[in-house]
Amino acid sequence: MKLDGKVAVVTGASRGIGKAIAETFAREGADVVVNYVKSEGEAKEVVKQIKAMGRRAVAVKADVSKRADAQRMFNKVLAEFGRVDILVNNAGIGTGGTTLDTTEEDWDRVIAVNLKGPFNCTQIAAKTMVEQKSGKIINISSISGLGGAPVGELAYCCAKAALIAMTTVAAQDLGPYGINVNSVAPGWTRTDMTSRATKEKTEELQKLKAGMAAMRCIGEPQDIANATLFLASNEASFVTGQVLVADGGRRDFLSHA
Ligand code: NAP
């Protein structure tokens, strides 16, 4: 197994991509901290699945955008597991809004969760990883941060672009301590985030996005979990500061590759 004996913290692991990452890591031998903010029942179900695989797991409620919450989560992780080997900054939210109509409130919230959240968790986890002289940090960004900009998602695209910048800077800052920092940039993936519209509109969007990809399909959470697993494993020990795009080969902006 690729993550035997490792302790992983996955933010936003109650649903969607984070859930798939948490369960994939557990299948590969990791003990997992399942972070959530609202969906307690779903988070506990993920913990149950992981425990059924014979791994240790705990659900921790924390709003990653709040420093005190993030600190409390890592205090709990250290008390329970004694170390942190892998951090996946996955928790994220999406809102609509163009350059003309994004509200200040939406801007602040998206930047807080999607950018300050990873900053909070990275800085706190890195203190332990520096002492351990090892660690893997993976930021779940998006092709939206690379120029695959969906119209009307200003704050989201800006947060994801900045998260990619954070990945490259943090890789330089933390590399001397044996810590790898990378990012996975998913394309359109089937989760609650991409199913907010009506059933008809969601299906229409899925068809449209599938048609834009070389593989002629949208992503499943497991596709993103597989890419994340590689970056979390020792197989990626010489890989840092990189963005691994998992989008089925979007034909509308292959220049990112
Ligand atoms: P999702 O299904 O909506 O799940 C979001 C997860 O984030 C949930 O577990 C949620 O917890 C958690 N979360 C939200 N706000 C939080 C906060 N303040 N503190 C802690 N946890 C919080 O979303 P998803 O599609 O799986 O997205 C996961 C990541 O992938 C996000 O960063 C997203 O931007 C990125 N991404 C997604 C796609 C896509 O097409 N789906 C594409 C590119 C990038 P609760 O359940 O408790 O609310």
Short mmCIF file of C-alpha atoms and ligand atoms in Angstrom, two decimals:
data_model
loop_
_atom_site.label_atom_id
_atom_site.label_comp_id
_atom_site.label_asym_id
_atom_site.label_seq_id
_atom_site.Cartn_x
_atom_site.Cartn_y
_atom_site.Cartn_z
CA MET A 1 0.00 0.00 0.00
CA LYS A 2 1.16 3.49 -0.86
CA LEU A 3 0.34 5.28 2.39
CA ASP A 4 0.90 2.61 5.00
CA GLY A 5 1.05 4.10 8.51
CA LYS A 6 0.64 7.71 7.35
CA VAL A 7 -1.66 10.22 9.04
CA ALA A 8 -3.63 12.35 6.58
CA VAL A 9 -5.82 15.40 7.16
CA VAL A 10 -8.35 15.97 4.37
CA THR A 11 -10.33 19.19 4.61
CA GLY A 12 -13.89 19.09 3.33
CA ALA A 13 -13.97 15.30 3.36
CA SER A 14 -17.66 14.81 4.11
CA ARG A 15 -18.72 14.92 0.45
CA GLY A 16 -17.54 14.93 -3.16
CA ILE A 17 -13.87 14.98 -4.02
CA GLY A 18 -12.68 15.18 -0.39
CA LYS A 19 -14.68 12.10 0.54
CA ALA A 20 -13.15 10.14 -2.38
CA ILE A 21 -9.65 11.28 -1.33
CA ALA A 22 -10.22 10.28 2.32
CA GLU A 23 -11.49 6.82 1.39
CA THR A 24 -8.77 6.28 -1.23
CA PHE A 25 -6.04 7.22 1.27
CA ALA A 26 -7.54 4.82 3.83
CA ARG A 27 -7.58 2.00 1.25
CA GLU A 28 -3.87 2.71 0.77
CA GLY A 29 -3.17 2.34 4.49
CA ALA A 30 -3.54 5.86 5.93
CA ASP A 31 -5.33 6.94 9.09
CA VAL A 32 -7.54 9.87 8.14
CA VAL A 33 -8.92 13.03 9.72
CA VAL A 34 -12.24 13.79 8.03
CA ASN A 35 -12.86 17.52 8.26
CA TYR A 36 -16.28 19.07 7.64
CA VAL A 37 -18.15 22.24 8.54
CA LYS A 38 -21.87 21.41 8.27
CA SER A 39 -22.43 17.81 7.18
CA GLU A 40 -21.85 15.94 10.43
CA GLY A 41 -23.88 12.88 9.38
CA GLU A 42 -21.99 12.51 6.07
CA ALA A 43 -18.61 12.98 7.78
CA LYS A 44 -19.44 10.31 10.35
CA GLU A 45 -20.45 7.94 7.54
CA VAL A 46 -17.03 8.48 5.87
CA VAL A 47 -15.37 7.73 9.22
CA LYS A 48 -17.43 4.54 9.49
CA GLN A 49 -16.32 3.41 6.01
CA ILE A 50 -12.68 4.08 6.85
CA LYS A 51 -12.85 2.23 10.16
CA ALA A 52 -14.40 -0.71 8.32
CA MET A 53 -11.14 -0.84 6.30
CA GLY A 54 -9.24 -1.29 9.58
CA ARG A 55 -7.83 2.25 9.72
CA ARG A 56 -8.21 4.91 12.37
CA ALA A 57 -10.39 7.90 11.50
CA VAL A 58 -11.99 10.84 13.20
CA ALA A 59 -14.48 13.47 12.02
CA VAL A 60 -13.53 17.01 13.03
CA LYS A 61 -15.84 19.98 12.59
CA ALA A 62 -13.84 23.09 11.72
CA ASP A 63 -14.40 26.06 9.44
CA VAL A 64 -10.98 26.19 7.79
CA SER A 65 -11.38 29.90 7.06
CA LYS A 66 -11.20 30.56 10.81
CA ARG A 67 -7.74 30.35 12.29
CA ALA A 68 -8.98 29.26 15.72
CA ASP A 69 -11.04 26.43 14.20
CA ALA A 70 -8.09 25.24 12.10
CA GLN A 71 -5.77 25.36 15.13
CA ARG A 72 -8.28 23.40 17.23
CA MET A 73 -8.50 20.77 14.49
CA PHE A 74 -4.73 20.25 14.36
CA ASN A 75 -4.52 20.19 18.18
CA LYS A 76 -7.00 17.34 18.06
CA VAL A 77 -5.04 15.59 15.28
CA LEU A 78 -1.82 15.71 17.30
CA ALA A 79 -3.56 14.60 20.49
CA GLU A 80 -5.17 11.67 18.68
CA PHE A 81 -2.52 10.62 16.13
CA GLY A 82 0.71 12.33 17.26
CA ARG A 83 1.78 13.43 13.76
CA VAL A 84 0.64 14.82 10.40
CA ASP A 85 2.15 13.29 7.27
CA ILE A 86 -0.27 14.52 4.61
CA LEU A 87 -2.50 17.58 4.36
CA VAL A 88 -4.99 17.90 1.51
CA ASN A 89 -6.46 21.39 1.28
CA ASN A 90 -9.65 20.37 -0.47
CA ALA A 91 -12.46 22.30 1.27
CA GLY A 92 -13.95 24.83 -1.10
CA ILE A 93 -17.06 26.68 -2.09
CA GLY A 94 -18.27 28.15 -5.35
CA THR A 95 -20.38 31.21 -6.03
CA GLY A 96 -21.42 32.94 -9.20
CA GLY A 97 -20.67 36.57 -9.93
CA THR A 98 -19.02 38.49 -12.75
CA THR A 99 -16.61 41.43 -12.53
CA LEU A 100 -19.65 43.70 -12.54
CA ASP A 101 -21.90 42.00 -10.04
CA THR A 102 -19.84 39.96 -7.52
CA THR A 103 -20.92 41.14 -4.08
CA GLU A 104 -18.36 42.08 -1.44
CA GLU A 105 -19.84 39.42 0.83
CA ASP A 106 -19.39 36.64 -1.80
CA TRP A 107 -15.86 37.81 -2.59
CA ASP A 108 -14.85 37.77 1.08
CA ARG A 109 -16.38 34.35 1.76
CA VAL A 110 -14.86 32.64 -1.29
CA ILE A 111 -11.42 34.09 -0.63
CA ALA A 112 -11.75 33.17 3.06
CA VAL A 113 -12.64 29.51 2.48
CA ASN A 114 -10.75 28.76 -0.76
CA LEU A 115 -7.56 30.72 -0.04
CA LYS A 116 -7.26 31.68 3.62
CA GLY A 117 -8.40 28.17 4.58
CA PRO A 118 -5.42 26.50 2.82
CA PHE A 119 -3.11 29.19 4.26
CA ASN A 120 -4.36 28.50 7.80
CA CYS A 121 -4.06 24.72 7.50
CA THR A 122 -0.73 24.79 5.65
CA GLN A 123 0.92 27.09 8.17
CA ILE A 124 -0.29 25.10 11.17
CA ALA A 125 0.46 21.66 9.66
CA ALA A 126 3.86 22.82 8.39
CA LYS A 127 5.04 23.51 11.95
CA THR A 128 4.62 19.82 12.77
CA MET A 129 5.97 18.69 9.39
CA VAL A 130 9.11 20.84 9.83
CA GLU A 131 9.76 19.08 13.16
CA GLN A 132 9.16 15.72 11.46
CA LYS A 133 11.40 16.80 8.55
CA SER A 134 8.83 15.35 6.16
CA GLY A 135 5.34 15.97 4.83
CA LYS A 136 3.17 16.21 1.78
CA ILE A 137 0.77 19.08 1.15
CA ILE A 138 -1.65 18.96 -1.77
CA ASN A 139 -3.84 21.91 -2.69
CA ILE A 140 -6.97 21.13 -4.68
CA SER A 141 -7.11 24.11 -7.01
CA SER A 142 -8.99 24.08 -10.32
CA ILE A 143 -8.50 24.60 -14.02
CA SER A 144 -10.37 27.84 -13.26
CA GLY A 145 -7.14 29.09 -11.70
CA LEU A 146 -5.19 28.33 -14.88
CA GLY A 147 -7.26 30.24 -17.38
CA GLY A 148 -10.07 27.77 -17.96
CA ALA A 149 -12.25 30.53 -16.62
CA PRO A 150 -15.95 29.88 -16.45
CA VAL A 151 -17.79 33.11 -17.18
CA GLY A 152 -19.29 34.59 -14.04
CA GLU A 153 -17.05 33.07 -11.36
CA LEU A 154 -14.69 35.94 -10.62
CA ALA A 155 -13.96 35.32 -6.94
CA TYR A 156 -13.62 31.54 -7.39
CA CYS A 157 -11.14 31.87 -10.29
CA CYS A 158 -9.08 34.46 -8.40
CA ALA A 159 -8.94 32.31 -5.27
CA LYS A 160 -7.84 29.24 -7.25
CA ALA A 161 -5.18 31.18 -9.20
CA ALA A 162 -3.83 32.48 -5.89
CA LEU A 163 -3.87 28.96 -4.44
CA ILE A 164 -1.66 27.84 -7.33
CA ALA A 165 0.71 30.73 -6.54
CA MET A 166 0.69 29.66 -2.89
CA THR A 167 1.63 26.15 -4.00
CA THR A 168 4.78 27.31 -5.79
CA VAL A 169 5.86 29.69 -3.02
CA ALA A 170 5.18 27.19 -0.22
CA ALA A 171 7.10 24.53 -2.16
CA GLN A 172 10.15 26.80 -2.08
CA ASP A 173 9.68 27.73 1.59
CA LEU A 174 9.12 24.17 2.81
CA GLY A 175 11.30 22.11 0.45
CA PRO A 176 14.42 22.45 2.64
CA TYR A 177 12.47 20.71 5.44
CA GLY A 178 11.58 17.69 3.32
CA ILE A 179 8.03 18.87 2.64
CA ASN A 180 6.53 18.56 -0.86
CA VAL A 181 3.81 21.02 -1.84
CA ASN A 182 1.82 20.37 -5.01
CA SER A 183 -1.60 21.01 -6.46
CA VAL A 184 -4.20 19.00 -8.32
CA ALA A 185 -6.29 21.12 -10.70
CA PRO A 186 -9.53 19.29 -11.47
CA GLY A 187 -11.73 19.93 -14.43
CA TRP A 188 -15.51 19.62 -14.26
CA THR A 189 -16.22 16.83 -11.75
CA ARG A 190 -19.53 15.29 -10.75
CA THR A 191 -20.21 16.53 -7.19
CA ASP A 192 -22.75 18.64 -5.30
CA MET A 193 -20.76 21.72 -6.31
CA THR A 194 -21.44 21.12 -9.99
CA SER A 195 -25.03 19.97 -9.47
CA ARG A 196 -26.44 23.12 -7.92
CA ALA A 197 -28.64 23.92 -10.90
CA THR A 198 -31.85 22.10 -11.84
CA LYS A 199 -31.55 18.48 -12.99
CA GLU A 200 -32.05 19.50 -16.63
CA LYS A 201 -29.50 22.33 -16.45
CA THR A 202 -26.99 20.10 -14.63
CA GLU A 203 -27.29 17.40 -17.30
CA GLU A 204 -26.93 20.01 -20.02
CA LEU A 205 -23.77 21.39 -18.39
CA GLN A 206 -22.33 17.90 -17.95
CA LYS A 207 -22.86 17.18 -21.63
CA LEU A 208 -21.29 20.49 -22.59
CA LYS A 209 -18.23 20.00 -20.36
CA ALA A 210 -17.80 16.37 -21.50
CA GLY A 211 -17.77 17.58 -25.10
CA MET A 212 -14.99 20.03 -24.27
CA ALA A 213 -12.67 17.26 -23.03
CA ALA A 214 -10.45 15.05 -25.20
CA MET A 215 -11.69 12.05 -23.21
CA ARG A 216 -15.31 13.12 -23.92
CA CYS A 217 -16.37 12.75 -20.28
CA ILE A 218 -16.57 14.76 -17.08
CA GLY A 219 -14.55 13.70 -14.04
CA GLU A 220 -15.67 11.53 -11.17
CA PRO A 221 -14.40 12.25 -7.62
CA GLN A 222 -12.31 9.07 -7.84
CA ASP A 223 -10.39 10.48 -10.83
CA ILE A 224 -9.28 13.42 -8.71
CA ALA A 225 -8.53 11.18 -5.73
CA ASN A 226 -6.23 9.04 -7.91
CA ALA A 227 -4.17 12.08 -8.98
CA THR A 228 -4.02 13.27 -5.37
CA LEU A 229 -2.87 9.84 -4.21
CA PHE A 230 0.16 10.01 -6.49
CA LEU A 231 1.23 13.37 -5.05
CA ALA A 232 0.68 12.11 -1.48
CA SER A 233 2.78 8.98 -2.03
CA ASN A 234 6.53 8.44 -1.81
CA GLU A 235 6.47 7.96 -5.58
CA ALA A 236 6.19 11.76 -5.82
CA SER A 237 9.10 12.47 -3.45
CA PHE A 238 11.04 14.44 -6.12
CA VAL A 239 7.97 16.34 -7.33
CA THR A 240 7.23 19.72 -5.75
CA GLY A 241 5.70 23.06 -6.73
CA GLN A 242 3.75 21.38 -9.53
CA VAL A 243 0.17 21.51 -10.72
CA LEU A 244 -1.23 18.19 -11.90
CA VAL A 245 -4.19 18.91 -14.17
CA ALA A 246 -6.89 16.23 -14.12
CA ASP A 247 -9.51 17.42 -16.58
CA GLY A 248 -9.77 14.78 -19.30
CA GLY A 249 -7.77 17.03 -21.65
CA ARG A 250 -9.89 20.13 -22.03
CA ARG A 251 -9.67 21.12 -25.69
CA ASP A 252 -10.66 24.74 -25.10
CA PHE A 253 -7.43 25.69 -23.35
CA LEU A 254 -4.79 23.03 -23.74
CA SER A 255 -2.18 25.79 -23.38
CA HIS A 256 -2.18 25.09 -19.65
CA ALA A 257 -0.56 21.70 -20.18
P1 NAP B 1 -18.56 19.79 -2.62
O1 NAP B 1 -19.11 18.51 -3.11
O2 NAP B 1 -19.44 20.99 -2.56
O3 NAP B 1 -17.89 19.54 -1.18
C1 NAP B 1 -17.28 20.60 -0.52
C2 NAP B 1 -16.65 20.11 0.76
O4 NAP B 1 -15.98 21.23 1.38
C3 NAP B 1 -17.66 19.58 1.77
O5 NAP B 1 -17.08 18.50 2.46
C4 NAP B 1 -17.86 20.77 2.71
O6 NAP B 1 -18.21 20.41 4.04
C5 NAP B 1 -16.45 21.35 2.72
N1 NAP B 1 -16.40 22.74 3.16
C6 NAP B 1 -17.01 23.82 2.60
N2 NAP B 1 -16.72 24.94 3.30
C7 NAP B 1 -15.91 24.54 4.32
C8 NAP B 1 -15.26 25.23 5.37
N3 NAP B 1 -15.40 26.56 5.54
N4 NAP B 1 -14.48 24.54 6.24
C9 NAP B 1 -14.35 23.19 6.10
N5 NAP B 1 -14.94 22.49 5.12
C10 NAP B 1 -15.71 23.16 4.24
O7 NAP B 1 -17.31 20.23 -3.51
P2 NAP B 1 -16.34 19.40 -4.46
O8 NAP B 1 -16.82 19.53 -5.84
O9 NAP B 1 -16.08 18.05 -3.89
O10 NAP B 1 -15.03 20.31 -4.35
C11 NAP B 1 -13.90 19.97 -3.58
C12 NAP B 1 -12.75 20.87 -4.01
O11 NAP B 1 -12.46 20.66 -5.40
C13 NAP B 1 -13.05 22.36 -3.87
O12 NAP B 1 -11.91 23.04 -3.43
C14 NAP B 1 -13.43 22.76 -5.27
O13 NAP B 1 -13.20 24.14 -5.51
C15 NAP B 1 -12.47 21.89 -6.08
N6 NAP B 1 -12.88 21.69 -7.47
C16 NAP B 1 -14.05 21.09 -7.78
C17 NAP B 1 -14.41 20.91 -9.12
C18 NAP B 1 -15.68 20.23 -9.53
O14 NAP B 1 -15.96 20.25 -10.75
N7 NAP B 1 -16.44 19.64 -8.64
C19 NAP B 1 -13.54 21.36 -10.13
C20 NAP B 1 -12.37 21.99 -9.77
C21 NAP B 1 -12.03 22.14 -8.45
P3 NAP B 1 -19.78 20.26 4.48
O15 NAP B 1 -20.26 19.01 3.81
O16 NAP B 1 -19.72 20.13 5.96
O17 NAP B 1 -20.47 21.48 3.97
#
